[in-house]
Structure formats: C-alpha cells, structure tokens
Amino acid sequence: MMNQSHDLAEELKKAVSGEVRFDDFSKVLYSTDASIYQMEPIGVVIPRAKDDVIATIDVARKSNIPILPRGAGTSLAGQSVNHAIVIDFTKHMDHVLEINTEERWARVQPGVILDQLNRILKPHGLQYAPDPSTSNRASIGGGIGNNSCGSHSVVYGKTSDHVIGVDVVLADGTEAWFSSIKRSELEKKLAGATLENEIYRQVIFTKIIIQS
C-alpha cells in the first residue's frame, strides 16, 4: 500500500504544476474540518490552475481513486474529509477574475474567501449576499458545494439563489458549464453521449420521479 501511495504521488507530481503532498504531516492537517469527524486522506493536491485540476482527476480516474474538492474546511457535517485525494483550492486558485458592476455579477475562482470578495465589491456598492458565520474564512467554492446561507437567508436567499453558472471539471476529466438554459438547448444536452449529457438525463429523470 505504501509503494502504491508513493507511485501515485510521483505520477501526480509529473502531471501537475501545483503542490503534491503525501507526507504524514499534511495528511493529518487535512484529516479534519470543523465537524467532529476525522479521516486521513490518501494525499493532497494544491492546484495552481484548472489544468492541474483536470490532470489530478485524470490520474485519480485511471487509478480508481476518489477525489474530494475542499475549500476552507468549515463544513460541520464532515463534507471536506474523506479517504481520497483532497484538492485544496484556497492557496493558489483564490482570485477574483472579473467584476461587472453594470450587470451586478462577479467571476471568481473557487478558493476566494467570502469576506475577501465582499471587500472588493464594497466600493462598487455591491455585496455577495450569503452570510454564513464563517464568512471570514469560508470559500465561495465550498459555499456552492454546501449551498451555504446565513442569518439573513430569509431576506437574501442562499447560495443557489445567487449563482449564475459554474465552470466545472467532471469525473472523467472533461469540462462543462452549468447554468440556466433554454428548452432547445436542453434537448441538445439530453441527446448527446458525453458524461455531461448523462448528468442532464439523470437530473431530468430524477425530477420526473419526484414530481410523480
């Protein structure tokens, strides 16, 4: 098992430009979050860019090993710990890429901290509405994963009410953009043979089952 872990770490080091940490100290650091749970990860990857994320998923898929995207680890139910390759977005992929003040939206990387975003938005008279108590350390990506809300969610809504779209890397290493689409676009999505198309079919099928 130790040799297998070493081989996996070496393969990841060749594939990504970011940090690959399989040492015992790093695994202990990432074995807990804000919950009561503890589970040691297989290893940790800290990507510098999206290409590193794609490469990590590709290596994990070929080795049949689970991955776990992680933000700041503020989850209270153990969502950010698992025996998997942890991908930590908060060190390098933490930039606000674009702010459109006229249309009132921002494009950010998943590791951006919520309060950090709001400090940048404040001079424009704007604010990202979800306000969990961990806003000074919780990441936007983690908030999307948890659908975070906060004490003012009754007034301002939860995360899903404020996300226009997400650029994602799927389990097979392919990229997809998820957002609201027209019916004509949905028909095309349902007809394809990719993993993205299958996700649309499964969502539609689940919705039909729930409604019936």
PDB file of C-alpha atoms in Angstrom:
ATOM      1  CA  MET A   1       0.000   0.000   0.000  1.00  0.00           C
ATOM      2  CA  MET A   2       2.905   2.356   0.794  1.00  0.00           C
ATOM      3  CA  ASN A   3       4.509   1.681  -2.597  1.00  0.00           C
ATOM      4  CA  GLN A   4       1.171   2.283  -4.297  1.00  0.00           C
ATOM      5  CA  SER A   5       0.793   5.625  -2.497  1.00  0.00           C
ATOM      6  CA  HIS A   6       4.355   6.585  -3.476  1.00  0.00           C
ATOM      7  CA  ASP A   7       3.706   5.697  -7.122  1.00  0.00           C
ATOM      8  CA  LEU A   8       0.505   7.759  -7.085  1.00  0.00           C
ATOM      9  CA  ALA A   9       2.308  10.748  -5.584  1.00  0.00           C
ATOM     10  CA  GLU A  10       5.059  10.521  -8.198  1.00  0.00           C
ATOM     11  CA  GLU A  11       2.520  10.305 -11.013  1.00  0.00           C
ATOM     12  CA  LEU A  12       0.727  13.389  -9.709  1.00  0.00           C
ATOM     13  CA  LYS A  13       3.984  15.318  -9.361  1.00  0.00           C
ATOM     14  CA  LYS A  14       4.689  14.683 -13.026  1.00  0.00           C
ATOM     15  CA  ALA A  15       1.158  15.716 -14.054  1.00  0.00           C
ATOM     16  CA  VAL A  16       0.563  18.934 -12.079  1.00  0.00           C
ATOM     17  CA  SER A  17       2.451  22.196 -11.633  1.00  0.00           C
ATOM     18  CA  GLY A  18       0.981  22.761  -8.181  1.00  0.00           C
ATOM     19  CA  GLU A  19       1.868  21.127  -4.877  1.00  0.00           C
ATOM     20  CA  VAL A  20       1.524  17.394  -4.221  1.00  0.00           C
ATOM     21  CA  ARG A  21       1.634  16.468  -0.544  1.00  0.00           C
ATOM     22  CA  PHE A  22       1.567  12.825   0.545  1.00  0.00           C
ATOM     23  CA  ASP A  23       3.606  13.247   3.753  1.00  0.00           C
ATOM     24  CA  ASP A  24       2.107  12.227   7.096  1.00  0.00           C
ATOM     25  CA  PHE A  25       2.016  15.793   8.452  1.00  0.00           C
ATOM     26  CA  SER A  26      -0.039  17.102   5.518  1.00  0.00           C
ATOM     27  CA  LYS A  27      -2.424  14.168   5.691  1.00  0.00           C
ATOM     28  CA  VAL A  28      -3.050  14.842   9.373  1.00  0.00           C
ATOM     29  CA  LEU A  29      -3.722  18.529   8.626  1.00  0.00           C
ATOM     30  CA  TYR A  30      -6.359  17.628   6.048  1.00  0.00           C
ATOM     31  CA  SER A  31      -7.927  14.797   8.053  1.00  0.00           C
ATOM     32  CA  THR A  32     -10.290  17.123   9.949  1.00  0.00           C
ATOM     33  CA  ASP A  33     -12.638  20.013   9.245  1.00  0.00           C
ATOM     34  CA  ALA A  34     -14.981  21.987  11.505  1.00  0.00           C
ATOM     35  CA  SER A  35     -17.012  18.845  12.230  1.00  0.00           C
ATOM     36  CA  ILE A  36     -16.432  16.108  14.809  1.00  0.00           C
ATOM     37  CA  TYR A  37     -15.171  13.715  12.117  1.00  0.00           C
ATOM     38  CA  GLN A  38     -11.633  12.703  11.230  1.00  0.00           C
ATOM     39  CA  MET A  39     -10.490  10.697   8.208  1.00  0.00           C
ATOM     40  CA  GLU A  40      -6.990  10.628   6.771  1.00  0.00           C
ATOM     41  CA  PRO A  41      -6.822  11.480   3.056  1.00  0.00           C
ATOM     42  CA  ILE A  42      -4.761   9.489   0.574  1.00  0.00           C
ATOM     43  CA  GLY A  43      -2.882  12.660  -0.291  1.00  0.00           C
ATOM     44  CA  VAL A  44      -3.327  16.353  -1.069  1.00  0.00           C
ATOM     45  CA  VAL A  45      -3.024  18.323  -4.299  1.00  0.00           C
ATOM     46  CA  ILE A  46      -2.914  22.122  -4.230  1.00  0.00           C
ATOM     47  CA  PRO A  47      -3.541  23.183  -7.853  1.00  0.00           C
ATOM     48  CA  ARG A  48      -2.228  26.379  -9.395  1.00  0.00           C
ATOM     49  CA  ALA A  49      -4.730  26.408 -12.269  1.00  0.00           C
ATOM     50  CA  LYS A  50      -7.570  24.474 -13.852  1.00  0.00           C
ATOM     51  CA  ASP A  51      -5.156  22.315 -15.835  1.00  0.00           C
ATOM     52  CA  ASP A  52      -3.865  20.915 -12.544  1.00  0.00           C
ATOM     53  CA  VAL A  53      -7.407  20.020 -11.519  1.00  0.00           C
ATOM     54  CA  ILE A  54      -8.015  18.210 -14.820  1.00  0.00           C
ATOM     55  CA  ALA A  55      -4.697  16.364 -14.512  1.00  0.00           C
ATOM     56  CA  THR A  56      -5.430  15.307 -10.924  1.00  0.00           C
ATOM     57  CA  ILE A  57      -8.856  13.979 -11.831  1.00  0.00           C
ATOM     58  CA  ASP A  58      -7.375  12.117 -14.794  1.00  0.00           C
ATOM     59  CA  VAL A  59      -4.768  10.400 -12.601  1.00  0.00           C
ATOM     60  CA  ALA A  60      -7.354   9.564  -9.937  1.00  0.00           C
ATOM     61  CA  ARG A  61      -9.788   8.179 -12.511  1.00  0.00           C
ATOM     62  CA  LYS A  62      -7.174   5.882 -14.040  1.00  0.00           C
ATOM     63  CA  SER A  63      -6.239   4.631 -10.563  1.00  0.00           C
ATOM     64  CA  ASN A  64      -9.907   4.302  -9.493  1.00  0.00           C
ATOM     65  CA  ILE A  65      -9.318   6.603  -6.523  1.00  0.00           C
ATOM     66  CA  PRO A  66     -11.908   9.116  -5.222  1.00  0.00           C
ATOM     67  CA  ILE A  67     -11.238  12.840  -5.131  1.00  0.00           C
ATOM     68  CA  LEU A  68     -12.504  15.450  -2.695  1.00  0.00           C
ATOM     69  CA  PRO A  69     -12.583  19.163  -3.625  1.00  0.00           C
ATOM     70  CA  ARG A  70     -12.016  21.237  -0.489  1.00  0.00           C
ATOM     71  CA  GLY A  71     -12.358  24.883   0.401  1.00  0.00           C
ATOM     72  CA  ALA A  72     -11.586  26.214   3.868  1.00  0.00           C
ATOM     73  CA  GLY A  73     -12.788  23.118   5.725  1.00  0.00           C
ATOM     74  CA  THR A  74     -15.594  24.928   7.574  1.00  0.00           C
ATOM     75  CA  SER A  75     -18.117  22.139   6.947  1.00  0.00           C
ATOM     76  CA  LEU A  76     -19.949  20.963  10.056  1.00  0.00           C
ATOM     77  CA  ALA A  77     -21.019  17.525   8.817  1.00  0.00           C
ATOM     78  CA  GLY A  78     -17.708  16.125   7.564  1.00  0.00           C
ATOM     79  CA  GLN A  79     -18.164  17.106   3.903  1.00  0.00           C
ATOM     80  CA  SER A  80     -14.497  18.048   3.461  1.00  0.00           C
ATOM     81  CA  VAL A  81     -12.851  14.917   4.908  1.00  0.00           C
ATOM     82  CA  ASN A  82     -12.588  11.513   3.245  1.00  0.00           C
ATOM     83  CA  HIS A  83     -10.113   8.793   2.297  1.00  0.00           C
ATOM     84  CA  ALA A  84      -9.491  10.421  -1.069  1.00  0.00           C
ATOM     85  CA  ILE A  85      -7.173  12.767  -2.912  1.00  0.00           C
ATOM     86  CA  VAL A  86      -8.035  16.161  -1.451  1.00  0.00           C
ATOM     87  CA  ILE A  87      -7.862  19.105  -3.873  1.00  0.00           C
ATOM     88  CA  ASP A  88      -7.346  22.321  -1.895  1.00  0.00           C
ATOM     89  CA  PHE A  89      -8.341  25.417  -3.892  1.00  0.00           C
ATOM     90  CA  THR A  90      -7.688  28.074  -1.257  1.00  0.00           C
ATOM     91  CA  LYS A  91      -3.940  28.656  -1.674  1.00  0.00           C
ATOM     92  CA  HIS A  92      -3.497  29.419  -5.378  1.00  0.00           C
ATOM     93  CA  MET A  93      -6.946  29.397  -7.036  1.00  0.00           C
ATOM     94  CA  ASP A  94      -8.236  32.291  -4.936  1.00  0.00           C
ATOM     95  CA  HIS A  95      -8.562  35.188  -7.385  1.00  0.00           C
ATOM     96  CA  VAL A  96     -11.446  37.466  -8.286  1.00  0.00           C
ATOM     97  CA  LEU A  97     -11.208  37.326 -12.086  1.00  0.00           C
ATOM     98  CA  GLU A  98     -13.805  39.870 -13.176  1.00  0.00           C
ATOM     99  CA  ILE A  99     -16.446  42.229 -11.792  1.00  0.00           C
ATOM    100  CA  ASN A 100     -19.278  43.540 -13.952  1.00  0.00           C
ATOM    101  CA  THR A 101     -20.786  46.411 -11.979  1.00  0.00           C
ATOM    102  CA  GLU A 102     -23.469  47.188 -14.556  1.00  0.00           C
ATOM    103  CA  GLU A 103     -24.860  43.661 -14.657  1.00  0.00           C
ATOM    104  CA  ARG A 104     -24.006  43.107 -10.972  1.00  0.00           C
ATOM    105  CA  TRP A 105     -22.022  39.877 -11.198  1.00  0.00           C
ATOM    106  CA  ALA A 106     -18.514  38.680 -10.452  1.00  0.00           C
ATOM    107  CA  ARG A 107     -16.445  35.812 -11.846  1.00  0.00           C
ATOM    108  CA  VAL A 108     -14.231  34.170  -9.232  1.00  0.00           C
ATOM    109  CA  GLN A 109     -12.086  31.111  -8.616  1.00  0.00           C
ATOM    110  CA  PRO A 110     -13.376  28.572  -6.062  1.00  0.00           C
ATOM    111  CA  GLY A 111     -10.791  29.408  -3.390  1.00  0.00           C
ATOM    112  CA  VAL A 112     -11.871  33.045  -2.965  1.00  0.00           C
ATOM    113  CA  ILE A 113     -12.868  33.774   0.649  1.00  0.00           C
ATOM    114  CA  LEU A 114     -16.346  35.275   1.019  1.00  0.00           C
ATOM    115  CA  ASP A 115     -15.272  38.346   3.023  1.00  0.00           C
ATOM    116  CA  GLN A 116     -12.402  38.901   0.599  1.00  0.00           C
ATOM    117  CA  LEU A 117     -14.885  39.113  -2.266  1.00  0.00           C
ATOM    118  CA  ASN A 118     -17.130  41.487  -0.356  1.00  0.00           C
ATOM    119  CA  ARG A 119     -14.227  43.822   0.453  1.00  0.00           C
ATOM    120  CA  ILE A 120     -13.538  44.100  -3.266  1.00  0.00           C
ATOM    121  CA  LEU A 121     -17.230  44.590  -4.062  1.00  0.00           C
ATOM    122  CA  LYS A 122     -17.912  47.192  -1.361  1.00  0.00           C
ATOM    123  CA  PRO A 123     -16.502  50.250  -3.240  1.00  0.00           C
ATOM    124  CA  HIS A 124     -18.942  49.402  -6.063  1.00  0.00           C
ATOM    125  CA  GLY A 125     -21.914  49.333  -3.692  1.00  0.00           C
ATOM    126  CA  LEU A 126     -22.296  45.585  -4.180  1.00  0.00           C
ATOM    127  CA  GLN A 127     -22.275  42.569  -1.870  1.00  0.00           C
ATOM    128  CA  TYR A 128     -22.344  38.800  -2.241  1.00  0.00           C
ATOM    129  CA  ALA A 129     -25.470  38.032  -0.247  1.00  0.00           C
ATOM    130  CA  PRO A 130     -24.943  34.699   1.578  1.00  0.00           C
ATOM    131  CA  ASP A 131     -23.508  35.474   5.025  1.00  0.00           C
ATOM    132  CA  PRO A 132     -22.572  32.314   6.963  1.00  0.00           C
ATOM    133  CA  SER A 133     -20.935  32.846  10.351  1.00  0.00           C
ATOM    134  CA  THR A 134     -17.653  31.555   8.851  1.00  0.00           C
ATOM    135  CA  SER A 135     -17.559  34.233   6.127  1.00  0.00           C
ATOM    136  CA  ASN A 136     -14.069  35.446   7.121  1.00  0.00           C
ATOM    137  CA  ARG A 137     -12.593  32.046   6.165  1.00  0.00           C
ATOM    138  CA  ALA A 138     -15.206  30.143   4.128  1.00  0.00           C
ATOM    139  CA  SER A 139     -14.553  29.897   0.377  1.00  0.00           C
ATOM    140  CA  ILE A 140     -17.005  30.578  -2.435  1.00  0.00           C
ATOM    141  CA  GLY A 141     -16.444  27.102  -3.895  1.00  0.00           C
ATOM    142  CA  GLY A 142     -17.158  25.439  -0.575  1.00  0.00           C
ATOM    143  CA  GLY A 143     -20.264  27.575  -0.184  1.00  0.00           C
ATOM    144  CA  ILE A 144     -21.531  26.351  -3.554  1.00  0.00           C
ATOM    145  CA  GLY A 145     -20.852  22.748  -2.532  1.00  0.00           C
ATOM    146  CA  ASN A 146     -22.766  23.206   0.737  1.00  0.00           C
ATOM    147  CA  ASN A 147     -25.357  25.652  -0.643  1.00  0.00           C
ATOM    148  CA  SER A 148     -24.468  27.942   2.260  1.00  0.00           C
ATOM    149  CA  CYS A 149     -26.866  30.565   3.540  1.00  0.00           C
ATOM    150  CA  GLY A 150     -26.545  32.551   6.771  1.00  0.00           C
ATOM    151  CA  SER A 151     -28.531  34.546   9.285  1.00  0.00           C
ATOM    152  CA  HIS A 152     -30.104  36.744   6.580  1.00  0.00           C
ATOM    153  CA  SER A 153     -31.042  33.957   4.173  1.00  0.00           C
ATOM    154  CA  VAL A 154     -34.761  34.601   4.700  1.00  0.00           C
ATOM    155  CA  VAL A 155     -34.233  38.033   3.158  1.00  0.00           C
ATOM    156  CA  TYR A 156     -31.335  37.484   0.745  1.00  0.00           C
ATOM    157  CA  GLY A 157     -31.587  33.766  -0.058  1.00  0.00           C
ATOM    158  CA  LYS A 158     -28.992  31.014  -0.062  1.00  0.00           C
ATOM    159  CA  THR A 159     -26.025  30.387  -2.372  1.00  0.00           C
ATOM    160  CA  SER A 160     -28.051  28.682  -5.097  1.00  0.00           C
ATOM    161  CA  ASP A 161     -30.137  31.856  -5.427  1.00  0.00           C
ATOM    162  CA  HIS A 162     -27.033  33.846  -6.388  1.00  0.00           C
ATOM    163  CA  VAL A 163     -25.046  31.528  -8.661  1.00  0.00           C
ATOM    164  CA  ILE A 164     -25.447  32.352 -12.364  1.00  0.00           C
ATOM    165  CA  GLY A 165     -23.304  29.487 -13.611  1.00  0.00           C
ATOM    166  CA  VAL A 166     -20.382  27.229 -12.740  1.00  0.00           C
ATOM    167  CA  ASP A 167     -17.423  26.088 -14.813  1.00  0.00           C
ATOM    168  CA  VAL A 168     -16.729  22.530 -13.656  1.00  0.00           C
ATOM    169  CA  VAL A 169     -14.447  19.571 -14.294  1.00  0.00           C
ATOM    170  CA  LEU A 170     -16.408  16.320 -14.368  1.00  0.00           C
ATOM    171  CA  ALA A 171     -15.328  12.914 -13.077  1.00  0.00           C
ATOM    172  CA  ASP A 172     -13.980  11.882 -16.493  1.00  0.00           C
ATOM    173  CA  GLY A 173     -11.767  14.984 -16.727  1.00  0.00           C
ATOM    174  CA  THR A 174     -13.963  16.820 -19.227  1.00  0.00           C
ATOM    175  CA  GLU A 175     -15.110  20.410 -18.692  1.00  0.00           C
ATOM    176  CA  ALA A 176     -18.697  21.633 -18.583  1.00  0.00           C
ATOM    177  CA  TRP A 177     -20.579  24.864 -17.970  1.00  0.00           C
ATOM    178  CA  PHE A 178     -23.793  24.570 -15.940  1.00  0.00           C
ATOM    179  CA  SER A 179     -26.323  27.405 -15.904  1.00  0.00           C
ATOM    180  CA  SER A 180     -29.923  28.113 -16.817  1.00  0.00           C
ATOM    181  CA  ILE A 181     -30.607  27.051 -20.404  1.00  0.00           C
ATOM    182  CA  LYS A 182     -33.455  27.272 -22.892  1.00  0.00           C
ATOM    183  CA  ARG A 183     -35.602  24.271 -23.774  1.00  0.00           C
ATOM    184  CA  SER A 184     -33.997  23.988 -27.218  1.00  0.00           C
ATOM    185  CA  GLU A 185     -30.552  23.814 -25.578  1.00  0.00           C
ATOM    186  CA  LEU A 186     -31.801  21.244 -23.086  1.00  0.00           C
ATOM    187  CA  GLU A 187     -32.968  18.951 -25.890  1.00  0.00           C
ATOM    188  CA  LYS A 188     -29.446  19.007 -27.342  1.00  0.00           C
ATOM    189  CA  LYS A 189     -27.925  18.301 -23.927  1.00  0.00           C
ATOM    190  CA  LEU A 190     -30.211  15.303 -23.435  1.00  0.00           C
ATOM    191  CA  ALA A 191     -29.321  13.790 -26.822  1.00  0.00           C
ATOM    192  CA  GLY A 192     -25.521  13.606 -26.524  1.00  0.00           C
ATOM    193  CA  ALA A 193     -23.275  10.766 -25.427  1.00  0.00           C
ATOM    194  CA  THR A 194     -20.918  12.571 -23.018  1.00  0.00           C
ATOM    195  CA  LEU A 195     -20.885  12.462 -19.217  1.00  0.00           C
ATOM    196  CA  GLU A 196     -22.355  15.965 -19.213  1.00  0.00           C
ATOM    197  CA  ASN A 197     -25.273  14.745 -21.330  1.00  0.00           C
ATOM    198  CA  GLU A 198     -25.797  11.800 -18.985  1.00  0.00           C
ATOM    199  CA  ILE A 199     -25.924  14.169 -16.000  1.00  0.00           C
ATOM    200  CA  TYR A 200     -28.708  16.152 -17.687  1.00  0.00           C
ATOM    201  CA  ARG A 201     -30.625  12.942 -18.383  1.00  0.00           C
ATOM    202  CA  GLN A 202     -30.273  11.776 -14.784  1.00  0.00           C
ATOM    203  CA  VAL A 203     -31.422  15.148 -13.416  1.00  0.00           C
ATOM    204  CA  ILE A 204     -34.479  15.131 -15.669  1.00  0.00           C
ATOM    205  CA  PHE A 205     -35.243  11.514 -14.732  1.00  0.00           C
ATOM    206  CA  THR A 206     -34.949  12.283 -11.018  1.00  0.00           C
ATOM    207  CA  LYS A 207     -37.183  15.332 -11.359  1.00  0.00           C
ATOM    208  CA  ILE A 208     -39.826  13.259 -13.136  1.00  0.00           C
ATOM    209  CA  ILE A 209     -39.701  10.600 -10.389  1.00  0.00           C
ATOM    210  CA  ILE A 210     -40.008  13.237  -7.653  1.00  0.00           C
ATOM    211  CA  GLN A 211     -42.889  15.018  -9.353  1.00  0.00           C
ATOM    212  CA  SER A 212     -44.763  11.780  -9.998  1.00  0.00           C
TER     213      SER A 212
END
